[in-house]
mmCIF file of C-alpha atoms and ligand atoms in Angstrom:
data_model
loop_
_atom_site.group_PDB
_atom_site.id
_atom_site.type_symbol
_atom_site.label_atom_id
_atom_site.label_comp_id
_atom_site.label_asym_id
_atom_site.label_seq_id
_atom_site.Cartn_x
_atom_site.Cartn_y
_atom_site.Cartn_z
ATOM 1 C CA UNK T 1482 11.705 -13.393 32.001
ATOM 2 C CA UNK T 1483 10.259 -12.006 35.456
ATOM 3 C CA UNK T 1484 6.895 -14.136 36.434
ATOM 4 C CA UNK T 1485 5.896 -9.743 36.756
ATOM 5 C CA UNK T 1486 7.369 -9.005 33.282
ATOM 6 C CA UNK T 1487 5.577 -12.541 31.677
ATOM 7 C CA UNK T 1488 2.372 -11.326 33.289
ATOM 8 C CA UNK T 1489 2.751 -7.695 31.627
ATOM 9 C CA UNK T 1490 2.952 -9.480 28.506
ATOM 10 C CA UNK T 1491 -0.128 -11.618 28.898
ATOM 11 C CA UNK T 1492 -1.854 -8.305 29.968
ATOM 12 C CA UNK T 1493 -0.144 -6.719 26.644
ATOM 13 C CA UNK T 1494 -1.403 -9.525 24.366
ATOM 14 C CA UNK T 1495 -4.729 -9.953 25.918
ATOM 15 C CA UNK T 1496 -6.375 -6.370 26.659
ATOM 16 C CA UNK T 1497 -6.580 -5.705 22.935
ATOM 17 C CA UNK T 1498 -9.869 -7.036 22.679
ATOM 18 C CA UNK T 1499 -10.995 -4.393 24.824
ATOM 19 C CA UNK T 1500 -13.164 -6.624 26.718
ATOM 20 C CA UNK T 1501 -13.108 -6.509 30.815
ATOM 21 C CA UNK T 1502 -14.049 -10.134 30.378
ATOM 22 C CA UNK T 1503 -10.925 -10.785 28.977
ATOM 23 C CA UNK T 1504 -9.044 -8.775 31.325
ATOM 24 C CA UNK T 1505 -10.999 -10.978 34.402
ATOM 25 C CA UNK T 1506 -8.623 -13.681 34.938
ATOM 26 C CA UNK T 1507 -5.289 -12.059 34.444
ATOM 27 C CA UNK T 1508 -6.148 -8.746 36.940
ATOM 28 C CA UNK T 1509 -7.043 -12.234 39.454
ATOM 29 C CA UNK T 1510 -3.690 -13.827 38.755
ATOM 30 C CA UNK T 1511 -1.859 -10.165 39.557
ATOM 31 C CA UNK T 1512 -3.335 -9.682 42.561
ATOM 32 C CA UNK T 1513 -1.941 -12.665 44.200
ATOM 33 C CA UNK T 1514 1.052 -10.930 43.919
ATOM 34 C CA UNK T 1515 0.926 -7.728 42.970
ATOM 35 C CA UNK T 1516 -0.739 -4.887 44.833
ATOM 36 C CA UNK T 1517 -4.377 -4.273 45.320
ATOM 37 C CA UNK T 1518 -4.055 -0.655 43.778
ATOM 38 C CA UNK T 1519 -2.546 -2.112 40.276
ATOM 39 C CA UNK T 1520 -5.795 -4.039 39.859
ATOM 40 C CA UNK T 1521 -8.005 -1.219 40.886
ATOM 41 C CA UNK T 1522 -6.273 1.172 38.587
ATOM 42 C CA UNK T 1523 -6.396 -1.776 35.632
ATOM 43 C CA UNK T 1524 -10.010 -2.158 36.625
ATOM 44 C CA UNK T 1525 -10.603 1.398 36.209
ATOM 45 C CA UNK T 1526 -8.999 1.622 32.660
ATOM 46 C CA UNK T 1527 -9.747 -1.665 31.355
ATOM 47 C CA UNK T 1528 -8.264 -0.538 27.631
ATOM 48 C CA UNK T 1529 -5.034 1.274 28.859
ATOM 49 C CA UNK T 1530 -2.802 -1.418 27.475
ATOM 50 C CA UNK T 1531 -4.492 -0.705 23.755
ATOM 51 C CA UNK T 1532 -2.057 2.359 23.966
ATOM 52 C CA UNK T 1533 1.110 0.437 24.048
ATOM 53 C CA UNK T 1534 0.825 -2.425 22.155
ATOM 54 C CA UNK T 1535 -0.975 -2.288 18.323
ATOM 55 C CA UNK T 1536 -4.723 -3.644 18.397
ATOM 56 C CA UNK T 1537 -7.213 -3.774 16.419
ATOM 57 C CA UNK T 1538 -8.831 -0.768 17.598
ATOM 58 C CA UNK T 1539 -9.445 2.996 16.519
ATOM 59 C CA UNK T 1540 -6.216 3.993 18.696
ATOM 60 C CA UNK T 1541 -4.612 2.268 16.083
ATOM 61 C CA UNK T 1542 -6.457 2.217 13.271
ATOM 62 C CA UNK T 1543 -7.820 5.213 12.116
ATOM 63 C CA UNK T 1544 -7.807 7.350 8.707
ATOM 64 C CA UNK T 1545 -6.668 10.741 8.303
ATOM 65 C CA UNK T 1546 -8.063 12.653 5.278
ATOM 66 C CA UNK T 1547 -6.161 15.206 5.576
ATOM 67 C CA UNK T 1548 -2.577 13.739 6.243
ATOM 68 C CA UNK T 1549 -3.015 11.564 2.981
ATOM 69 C CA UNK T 1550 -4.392 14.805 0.919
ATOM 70 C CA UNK T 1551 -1.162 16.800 2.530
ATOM 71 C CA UNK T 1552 1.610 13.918 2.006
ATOM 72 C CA UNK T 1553 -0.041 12.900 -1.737
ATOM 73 C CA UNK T 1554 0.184 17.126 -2.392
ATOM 74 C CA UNK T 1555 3.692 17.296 -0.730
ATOM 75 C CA UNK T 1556 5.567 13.930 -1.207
ATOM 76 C CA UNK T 1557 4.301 12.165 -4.683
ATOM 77 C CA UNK T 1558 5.051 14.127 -7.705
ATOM 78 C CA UNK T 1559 4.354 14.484 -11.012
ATOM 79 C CA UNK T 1560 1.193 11.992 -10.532
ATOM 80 C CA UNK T 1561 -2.037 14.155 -10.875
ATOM 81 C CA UNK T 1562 -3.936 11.142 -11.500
ATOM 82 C CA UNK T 1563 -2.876 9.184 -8.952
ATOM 83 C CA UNK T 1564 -2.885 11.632 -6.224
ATOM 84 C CA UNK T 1565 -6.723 12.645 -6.970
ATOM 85 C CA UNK T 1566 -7.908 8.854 -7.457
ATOM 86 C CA UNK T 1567 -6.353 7.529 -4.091
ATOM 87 C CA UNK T 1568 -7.428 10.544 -2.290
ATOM 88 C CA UNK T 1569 -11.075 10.002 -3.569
ATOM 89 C CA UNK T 1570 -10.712 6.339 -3.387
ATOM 90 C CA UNK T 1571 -9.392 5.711 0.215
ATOM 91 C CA UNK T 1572 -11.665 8.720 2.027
ATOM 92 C CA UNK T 1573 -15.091 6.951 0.187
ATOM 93 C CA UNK T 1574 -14.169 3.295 1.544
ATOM 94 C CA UNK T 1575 -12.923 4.270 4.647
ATOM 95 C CA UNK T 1576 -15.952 6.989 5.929
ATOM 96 C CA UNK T 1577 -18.320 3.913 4.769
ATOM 97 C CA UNK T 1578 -19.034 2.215 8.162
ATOM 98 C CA UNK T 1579 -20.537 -0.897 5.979
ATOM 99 C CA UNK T 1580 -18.422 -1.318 2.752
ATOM 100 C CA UNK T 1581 -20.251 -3.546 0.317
ATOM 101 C CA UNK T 1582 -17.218 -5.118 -0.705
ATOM 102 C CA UNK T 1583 -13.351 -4.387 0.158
ATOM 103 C CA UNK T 1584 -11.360 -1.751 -1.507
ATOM 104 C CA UNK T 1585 -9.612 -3.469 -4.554
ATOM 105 C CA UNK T 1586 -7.010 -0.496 -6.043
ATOM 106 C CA UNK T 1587 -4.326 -1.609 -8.998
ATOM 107 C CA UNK T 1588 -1.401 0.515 -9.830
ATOM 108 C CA UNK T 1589 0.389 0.596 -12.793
ATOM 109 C CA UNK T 1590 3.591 2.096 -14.128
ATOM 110 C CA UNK T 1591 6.993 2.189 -14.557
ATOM 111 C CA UNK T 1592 9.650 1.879 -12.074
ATOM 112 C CA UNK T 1593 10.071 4.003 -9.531
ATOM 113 C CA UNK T 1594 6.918 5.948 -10.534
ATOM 114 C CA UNK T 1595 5.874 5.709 -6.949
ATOM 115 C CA UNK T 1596 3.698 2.758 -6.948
ATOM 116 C CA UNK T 1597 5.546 1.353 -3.804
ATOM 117 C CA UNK T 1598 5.873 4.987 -2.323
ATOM 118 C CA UNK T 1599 1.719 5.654 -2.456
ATOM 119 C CA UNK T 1600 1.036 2.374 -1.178
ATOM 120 C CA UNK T 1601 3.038 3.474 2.109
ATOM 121 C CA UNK T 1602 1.444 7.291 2.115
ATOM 122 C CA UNK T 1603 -2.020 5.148 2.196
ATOM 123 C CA UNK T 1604 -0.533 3.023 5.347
ATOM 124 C CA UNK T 1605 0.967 5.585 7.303
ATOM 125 C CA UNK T 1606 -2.719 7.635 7.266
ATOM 126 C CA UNK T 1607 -4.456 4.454 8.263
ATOM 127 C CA UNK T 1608 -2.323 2.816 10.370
ATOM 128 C CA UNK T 1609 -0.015 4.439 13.192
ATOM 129 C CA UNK T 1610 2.519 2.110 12.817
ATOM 130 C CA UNK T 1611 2.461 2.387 9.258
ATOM 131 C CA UNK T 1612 4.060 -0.317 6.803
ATOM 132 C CA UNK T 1613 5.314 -1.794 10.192
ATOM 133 C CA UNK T 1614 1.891 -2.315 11.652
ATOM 134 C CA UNK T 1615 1.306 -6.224 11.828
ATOM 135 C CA UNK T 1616 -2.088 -5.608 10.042
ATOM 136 C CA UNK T 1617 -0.128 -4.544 6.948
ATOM 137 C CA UNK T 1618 0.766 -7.133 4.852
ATOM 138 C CA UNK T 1619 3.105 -7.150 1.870
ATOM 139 C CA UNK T 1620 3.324 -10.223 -0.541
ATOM 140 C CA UNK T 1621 6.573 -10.208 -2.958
ATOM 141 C CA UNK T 1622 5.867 -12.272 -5.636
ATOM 142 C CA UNK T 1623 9.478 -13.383 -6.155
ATOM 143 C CA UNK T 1624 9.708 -13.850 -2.466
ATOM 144 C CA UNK T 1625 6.751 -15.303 -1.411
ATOM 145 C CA UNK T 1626 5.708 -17.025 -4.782
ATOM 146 C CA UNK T 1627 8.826 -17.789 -6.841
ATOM 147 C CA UNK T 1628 8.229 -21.333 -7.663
ATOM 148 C CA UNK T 1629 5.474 -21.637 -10.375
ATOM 149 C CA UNK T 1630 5.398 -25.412 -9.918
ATOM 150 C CA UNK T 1631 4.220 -25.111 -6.316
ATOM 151 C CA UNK T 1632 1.630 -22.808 -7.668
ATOM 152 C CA UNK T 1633 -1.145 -25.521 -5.908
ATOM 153 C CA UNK T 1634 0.389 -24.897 -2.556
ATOM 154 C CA UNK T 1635 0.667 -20.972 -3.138
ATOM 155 C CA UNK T 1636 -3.026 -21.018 -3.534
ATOM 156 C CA UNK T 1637 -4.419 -22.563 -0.244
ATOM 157 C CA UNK T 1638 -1.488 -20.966 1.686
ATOM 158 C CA UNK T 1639 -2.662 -17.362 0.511
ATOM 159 C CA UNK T 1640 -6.375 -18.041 1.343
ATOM 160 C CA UNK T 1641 -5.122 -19.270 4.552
ATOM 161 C CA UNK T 1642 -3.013 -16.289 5.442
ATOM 162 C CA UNK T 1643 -5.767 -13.688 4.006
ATOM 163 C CA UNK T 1644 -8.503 -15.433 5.977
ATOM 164 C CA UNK T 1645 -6.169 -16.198 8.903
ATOM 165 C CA UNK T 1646 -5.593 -12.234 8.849
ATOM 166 C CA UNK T 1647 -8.533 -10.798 8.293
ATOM 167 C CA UNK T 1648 -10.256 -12.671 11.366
ATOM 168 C CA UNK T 1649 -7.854 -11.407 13.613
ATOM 169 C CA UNK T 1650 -8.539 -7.656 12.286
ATOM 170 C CA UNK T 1651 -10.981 -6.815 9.610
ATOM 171 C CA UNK T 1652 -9.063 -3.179 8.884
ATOM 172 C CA UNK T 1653 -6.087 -5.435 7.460
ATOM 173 C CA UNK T 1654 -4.351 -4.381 4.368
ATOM 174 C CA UNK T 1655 -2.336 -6.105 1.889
ATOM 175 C CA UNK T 1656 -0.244 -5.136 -0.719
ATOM 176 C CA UNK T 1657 0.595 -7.463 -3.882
ATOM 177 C CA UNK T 1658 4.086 -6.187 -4.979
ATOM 178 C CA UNK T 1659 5.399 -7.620 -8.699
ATOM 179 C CA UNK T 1660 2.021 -8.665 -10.131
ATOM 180 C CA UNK T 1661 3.900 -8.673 -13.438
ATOM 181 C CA UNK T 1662 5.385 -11.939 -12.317
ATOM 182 C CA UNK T 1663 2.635 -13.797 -10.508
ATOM 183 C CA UNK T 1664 1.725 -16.674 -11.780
ATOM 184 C CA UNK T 1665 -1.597 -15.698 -13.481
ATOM 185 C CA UNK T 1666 -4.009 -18.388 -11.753
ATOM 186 C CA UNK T 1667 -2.636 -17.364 -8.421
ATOM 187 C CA UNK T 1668 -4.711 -14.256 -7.724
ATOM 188 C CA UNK T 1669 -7.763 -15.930 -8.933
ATOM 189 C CA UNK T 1670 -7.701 -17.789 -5.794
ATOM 190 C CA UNK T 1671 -8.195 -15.178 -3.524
ATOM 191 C CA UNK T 1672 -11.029 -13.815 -6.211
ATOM 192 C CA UNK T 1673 -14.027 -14.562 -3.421
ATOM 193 C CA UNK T 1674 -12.472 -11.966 -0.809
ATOM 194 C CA UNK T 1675 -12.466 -9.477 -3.086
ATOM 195 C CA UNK T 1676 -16.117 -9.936 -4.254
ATOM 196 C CA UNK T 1677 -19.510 -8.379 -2.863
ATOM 197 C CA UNK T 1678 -20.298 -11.225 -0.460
ATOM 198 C CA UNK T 1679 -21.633 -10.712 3.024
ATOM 199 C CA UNK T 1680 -19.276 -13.125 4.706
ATOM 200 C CA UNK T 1681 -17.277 -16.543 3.564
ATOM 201 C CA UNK T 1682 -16.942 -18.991 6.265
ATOM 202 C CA UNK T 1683 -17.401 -16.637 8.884
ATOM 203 C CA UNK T 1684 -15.183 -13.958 8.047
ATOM 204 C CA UNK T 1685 -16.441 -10.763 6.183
ATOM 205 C CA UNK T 1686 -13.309 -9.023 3.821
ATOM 206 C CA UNK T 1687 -15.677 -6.164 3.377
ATOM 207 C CA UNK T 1688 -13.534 -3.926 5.505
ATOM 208 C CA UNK T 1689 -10.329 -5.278 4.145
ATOM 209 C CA UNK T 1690 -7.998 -3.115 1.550
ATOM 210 C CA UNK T 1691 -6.115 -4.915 -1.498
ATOM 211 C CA UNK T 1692 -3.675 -3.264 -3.503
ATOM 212 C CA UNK T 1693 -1.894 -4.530 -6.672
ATOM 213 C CA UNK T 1694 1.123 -3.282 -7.780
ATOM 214 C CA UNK T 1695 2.348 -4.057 -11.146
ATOM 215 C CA UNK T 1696 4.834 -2.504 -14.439
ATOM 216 C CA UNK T 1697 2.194 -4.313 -16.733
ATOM 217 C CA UNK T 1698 0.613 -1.527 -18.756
ATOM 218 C CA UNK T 1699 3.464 0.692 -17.949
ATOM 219 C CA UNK T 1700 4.482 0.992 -21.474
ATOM 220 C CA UNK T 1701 1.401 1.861 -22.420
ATOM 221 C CA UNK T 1702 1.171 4.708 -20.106
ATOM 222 C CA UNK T 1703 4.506 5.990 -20.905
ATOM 223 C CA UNK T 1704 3.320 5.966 -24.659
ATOM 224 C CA UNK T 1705 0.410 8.184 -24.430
ATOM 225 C CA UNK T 1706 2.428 10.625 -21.526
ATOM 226 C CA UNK T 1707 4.505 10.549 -24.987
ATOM 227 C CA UNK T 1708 1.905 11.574 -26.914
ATOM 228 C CA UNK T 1709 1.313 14.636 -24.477
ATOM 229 C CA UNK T 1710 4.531 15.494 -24.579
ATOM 230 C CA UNK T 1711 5.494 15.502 -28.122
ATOM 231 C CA UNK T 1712 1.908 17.399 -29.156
ATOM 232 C CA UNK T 1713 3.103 20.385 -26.790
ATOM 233 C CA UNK T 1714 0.307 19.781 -24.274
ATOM 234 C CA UNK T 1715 0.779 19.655 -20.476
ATOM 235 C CA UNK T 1716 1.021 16.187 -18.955
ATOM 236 C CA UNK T 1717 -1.529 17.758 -16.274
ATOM 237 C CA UNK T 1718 -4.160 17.556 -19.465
ATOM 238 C CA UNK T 1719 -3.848 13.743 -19.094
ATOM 239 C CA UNK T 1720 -7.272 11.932 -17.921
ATOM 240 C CA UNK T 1721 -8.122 8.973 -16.231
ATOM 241 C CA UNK T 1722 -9.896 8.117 -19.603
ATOM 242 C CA UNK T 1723 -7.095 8.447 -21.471
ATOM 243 C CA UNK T 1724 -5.071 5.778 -19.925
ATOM 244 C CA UNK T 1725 -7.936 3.434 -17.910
ATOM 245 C CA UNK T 1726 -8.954 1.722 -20.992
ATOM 246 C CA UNK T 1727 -5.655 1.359 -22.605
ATOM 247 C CA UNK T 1728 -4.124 -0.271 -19.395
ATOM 248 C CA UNK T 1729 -6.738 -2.440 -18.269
ATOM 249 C CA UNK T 1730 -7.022 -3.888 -21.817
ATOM 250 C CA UNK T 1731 -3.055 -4.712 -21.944
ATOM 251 C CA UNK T 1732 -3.054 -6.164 -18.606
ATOM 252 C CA UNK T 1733 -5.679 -8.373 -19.274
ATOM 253 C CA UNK T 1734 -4.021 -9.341 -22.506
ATOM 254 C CA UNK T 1735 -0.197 -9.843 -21.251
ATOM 255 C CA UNK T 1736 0.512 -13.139 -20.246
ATOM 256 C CA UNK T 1737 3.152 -11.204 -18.228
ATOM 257 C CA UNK T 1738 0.845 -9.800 -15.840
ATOM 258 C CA UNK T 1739 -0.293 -11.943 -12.994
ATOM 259 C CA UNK T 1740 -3.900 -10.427 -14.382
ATOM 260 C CA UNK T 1741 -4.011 -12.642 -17.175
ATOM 261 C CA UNK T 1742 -7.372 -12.975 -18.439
ATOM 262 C CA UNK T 1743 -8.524 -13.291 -14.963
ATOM 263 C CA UNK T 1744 -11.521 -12.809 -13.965
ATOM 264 C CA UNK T 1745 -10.713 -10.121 -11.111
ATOM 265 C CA UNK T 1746 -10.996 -7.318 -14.528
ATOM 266 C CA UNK T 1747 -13.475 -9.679 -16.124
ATOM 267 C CA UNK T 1748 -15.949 -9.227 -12.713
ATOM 268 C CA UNK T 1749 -14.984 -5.550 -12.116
ATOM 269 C CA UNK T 1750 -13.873 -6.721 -8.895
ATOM 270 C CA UNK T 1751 -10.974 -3.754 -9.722
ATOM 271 C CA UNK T 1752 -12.268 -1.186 -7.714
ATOM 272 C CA UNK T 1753 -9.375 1.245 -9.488
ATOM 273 C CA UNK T 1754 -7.009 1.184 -11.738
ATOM 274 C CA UNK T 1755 -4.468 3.869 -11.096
ATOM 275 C CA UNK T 1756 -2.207 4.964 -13.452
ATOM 276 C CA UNK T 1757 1.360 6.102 -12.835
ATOM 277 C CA UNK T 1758 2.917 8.676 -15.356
ATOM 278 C CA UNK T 1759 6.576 8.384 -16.161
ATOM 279 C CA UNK T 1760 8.962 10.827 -14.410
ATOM 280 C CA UNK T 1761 10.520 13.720 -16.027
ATOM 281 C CA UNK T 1762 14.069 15.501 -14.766
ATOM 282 C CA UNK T 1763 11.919 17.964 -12.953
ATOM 283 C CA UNK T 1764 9.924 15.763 -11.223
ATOM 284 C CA UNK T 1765 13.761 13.818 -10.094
ATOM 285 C CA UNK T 1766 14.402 17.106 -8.423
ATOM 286 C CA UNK T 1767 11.440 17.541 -6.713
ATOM 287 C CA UNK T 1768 11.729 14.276 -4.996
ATOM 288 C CA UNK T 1769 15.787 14.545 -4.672
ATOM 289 C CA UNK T 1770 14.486 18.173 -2.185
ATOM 290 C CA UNK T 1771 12.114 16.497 -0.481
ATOM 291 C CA UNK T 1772 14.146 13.816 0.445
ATOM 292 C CA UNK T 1773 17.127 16.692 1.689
ATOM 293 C CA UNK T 1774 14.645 18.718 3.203
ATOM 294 C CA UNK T 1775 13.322 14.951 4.939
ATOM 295 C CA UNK T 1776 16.797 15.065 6.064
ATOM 296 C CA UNK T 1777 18.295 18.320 6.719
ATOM 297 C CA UNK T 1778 16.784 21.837 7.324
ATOM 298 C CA UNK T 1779 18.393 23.642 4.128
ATOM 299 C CA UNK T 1780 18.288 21.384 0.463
ATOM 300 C CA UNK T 1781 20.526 22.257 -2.030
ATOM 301 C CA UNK T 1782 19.334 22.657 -5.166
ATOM 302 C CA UNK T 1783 22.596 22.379 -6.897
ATOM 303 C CA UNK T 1784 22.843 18.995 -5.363
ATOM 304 C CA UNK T 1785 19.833 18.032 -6.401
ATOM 305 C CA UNK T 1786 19.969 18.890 -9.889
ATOM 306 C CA UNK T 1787 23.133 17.075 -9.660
ATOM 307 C CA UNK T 1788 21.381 13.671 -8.684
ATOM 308 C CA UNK T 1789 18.683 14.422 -11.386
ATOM 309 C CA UNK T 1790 21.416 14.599 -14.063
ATOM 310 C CA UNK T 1791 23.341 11.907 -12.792
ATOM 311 C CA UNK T 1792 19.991 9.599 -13.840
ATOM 312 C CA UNK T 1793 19.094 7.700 -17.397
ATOM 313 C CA UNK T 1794 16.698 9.533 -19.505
ATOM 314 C CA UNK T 1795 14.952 8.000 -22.339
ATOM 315 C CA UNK T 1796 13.465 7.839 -25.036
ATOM 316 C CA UNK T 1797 17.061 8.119 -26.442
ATOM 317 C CA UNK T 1798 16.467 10.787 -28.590
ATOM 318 C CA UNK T 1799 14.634 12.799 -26.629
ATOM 319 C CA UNK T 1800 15.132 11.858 -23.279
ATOM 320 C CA UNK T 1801 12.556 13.144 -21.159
ATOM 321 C CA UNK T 1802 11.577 10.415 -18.878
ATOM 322 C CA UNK T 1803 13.867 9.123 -16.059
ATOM 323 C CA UNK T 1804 14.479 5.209 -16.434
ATOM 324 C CA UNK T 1805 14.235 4.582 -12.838
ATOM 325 C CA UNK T 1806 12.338 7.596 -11.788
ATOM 326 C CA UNK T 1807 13.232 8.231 -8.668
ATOM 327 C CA UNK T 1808 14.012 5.091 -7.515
ATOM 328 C CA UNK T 1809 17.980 5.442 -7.280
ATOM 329 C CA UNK T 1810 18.371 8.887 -5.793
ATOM 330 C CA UNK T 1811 18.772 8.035 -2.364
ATOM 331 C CA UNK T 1812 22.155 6.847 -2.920
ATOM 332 C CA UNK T 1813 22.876 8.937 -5.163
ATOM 333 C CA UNK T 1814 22.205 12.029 -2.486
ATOM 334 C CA UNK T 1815 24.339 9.981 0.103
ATOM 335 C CA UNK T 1816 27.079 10.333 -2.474
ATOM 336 C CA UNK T 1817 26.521 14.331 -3.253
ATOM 337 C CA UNK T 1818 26.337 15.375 0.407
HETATM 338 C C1 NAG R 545 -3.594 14.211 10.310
HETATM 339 O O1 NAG R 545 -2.620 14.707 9.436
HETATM 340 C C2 NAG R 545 -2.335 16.076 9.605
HETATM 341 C C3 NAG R 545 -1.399 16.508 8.480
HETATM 342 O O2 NAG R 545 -0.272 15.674 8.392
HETATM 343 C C4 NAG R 545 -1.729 16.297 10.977
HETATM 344 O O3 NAG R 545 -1.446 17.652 11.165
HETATM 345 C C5 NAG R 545 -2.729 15.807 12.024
HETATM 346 O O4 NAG R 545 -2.155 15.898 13.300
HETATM 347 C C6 NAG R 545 -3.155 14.381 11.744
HETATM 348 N N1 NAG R 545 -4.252 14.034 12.640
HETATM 349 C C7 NAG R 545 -4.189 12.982 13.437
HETATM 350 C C8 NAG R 545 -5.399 12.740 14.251
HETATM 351 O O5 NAG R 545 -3.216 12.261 13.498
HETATM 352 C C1 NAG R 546 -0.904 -13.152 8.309
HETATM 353 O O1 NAG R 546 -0.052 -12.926 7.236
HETATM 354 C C2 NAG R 546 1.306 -13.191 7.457
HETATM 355 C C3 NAG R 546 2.069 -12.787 6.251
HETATM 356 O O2 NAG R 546 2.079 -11.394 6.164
HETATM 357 C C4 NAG R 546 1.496 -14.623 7.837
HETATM 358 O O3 NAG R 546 2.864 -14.871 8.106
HETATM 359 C C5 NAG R 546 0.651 -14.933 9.043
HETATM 360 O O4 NAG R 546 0.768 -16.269 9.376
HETATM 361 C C6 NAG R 546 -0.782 -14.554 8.802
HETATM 362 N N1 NAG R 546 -1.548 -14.696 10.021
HETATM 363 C C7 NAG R 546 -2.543 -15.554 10.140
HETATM 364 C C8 NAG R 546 -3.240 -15.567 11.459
HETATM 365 O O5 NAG R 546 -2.878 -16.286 9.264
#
């Protein structure tokens, strides 16, 4: 590296704070060798640098109402309930400039509901850089927890990396995927960030967003979407209320869950519980065309029915919900077109 390209870099790291203080000693090193009109220019915009490189800072951080109502209306289907908690959920945390506590959401259903897909909508209206901003971080339980016997270690290394993250931006979010097989125990650990305390050594989590995702209660919601289905009513006439109870009671009952009688439900420290309704054929379709249109200007619908009837239906009499949702299409379309 250049000593001119290392000193970019320092300037890249260091501006994000935003501070001319900070700025100080690096626009003195440049000048020794650089030109007087650089440091007059750098003086003059001290933040120009947050533009290029991802801070901490409203260029980079900043929600958009009406991008998440837009992609939840246009991208996520079939999830009524899910589209209108979120939307409510996310725009009342993030217009609070002072947050009594951080925003705690858990979704449940089965796969390839979407439960992956929303947490990415909620990113990508946030964040600029979306799931790839370095304030975004995912934990995979089988990947970043898959020993149960170093369960001790888990816990201090996830307080560690939560408080480590936090402090350097208090907008971070993080994303729990396969709650279903945590090690119950291992969420409790992080239970004080999620509370209604001011600050914990230092650092307040107030600002902070946690989401769970987890298949625990998904056969529950599947049952009553059932229900709906087999009475002749419209899924649409599905409540919150008809689902929260049902779910929150069977994940706090599974040992399966990762929620296991923890105290997270037990402390309402659960801002949400979001449930995710099982897909039917005509929801496959709708996300087989959005993908085509995502990808060329003209979807076929032929294709896409294609796809959607290429997919496992069950129950296996009446087969109405697809097994995967719409988790396996994409290859699917790469095969049709
Ligand atoms: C917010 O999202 C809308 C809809 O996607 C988009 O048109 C608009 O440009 C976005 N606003 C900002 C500030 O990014
Ligand atoms: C933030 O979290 C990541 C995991 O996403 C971890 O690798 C990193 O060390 C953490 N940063 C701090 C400062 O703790």
């Amino acid at each position: 590296m250049t000593p001119k390209k290392r000193h970019m870099l320092l300037l890249l790291m260091l501006v994000c704070s935003g501070t001319t203080e900070a700025l100080e000693p690096i626009s003195t090193t440049i000048a020794v060798g650089m030109a007087a009109t650089l440091t007059a220019f750098l003086a003059s915009y001290p933040n120009i640098f947050n533009y290029f490189h991802e801070c901490c800072r409203p260029e980079w951080i900043s929600f958009n109402r009406t991008g998440l109502e837009v992609d939840l209306e246009n991208k996520l289907f079939g999830q009524h309930i899910a589209s209108r908690i979120i939307l409510k959920a996310v725009t009342g945390f993030m217009s609070n400039d002072n947050p009594k506590k951080p925003l705690v959401l858990s979704l449940h259903g089965w796969t390839g509901t979407g439960k992956n897909f929303v947490s990415k909508l909620i990113a990508e209206n946030i964040y600029k850089e979306g799931m790839h901003s370095s304030f975004v971080h995912v934990f995979t339980s089988t990947l970043h927890f898959p020993h149960p016997s170093q369960n001790h270690i888990y816990k201090s290394q996830l307080q560690q990396w939560i408080k480590g993250n936090v402090s350097n931006c208090e907008r971070s979010m993080f994303i729990f995927d396969e709650m279903d097989k945590m090690h119950p125990g291992l969420i409790d650990s992080i239970k004080p960030y999620l509370d209604y305390y001011d600050k914990l050594e230092g650092v307040s989590f107030r600002k902070a967003i946690f989401i769970f995702l987890s298949n625990a209660g998904g056969d529950k919601i599947v049952q009553k979407t059932l229900e709906f289905w087999k009475a002749g009513r419209s899924r649409k006439e599905i409540e919150l209320k008809d689902l929260e109870t049902l779910v929150t009671l069977s994940v706090f009952n599974d040992d399966q869950s990762g929620f296991f009688h923890t105290s997270l439900i037990d402390k309402n420290l659960v801002d949400f519980f979001v449930p995710l309704l099982p897909l039917e054929y005509r929801h496959v379709v709708q996300c087989v065309l959005a993908e085509m249109k995502a990808r060329q200007p003209q979807p076929d619908k032929d294709v896409a029915d294609k796809v959607a009837k290429d997919l496992v239906y069950f129950p296996k009499s009446e087969r109405i919900f697809s097994v995967k949702g719409c988790k396996t299409i994409f290859s699917k379309l790469d095969y049709y077109t």
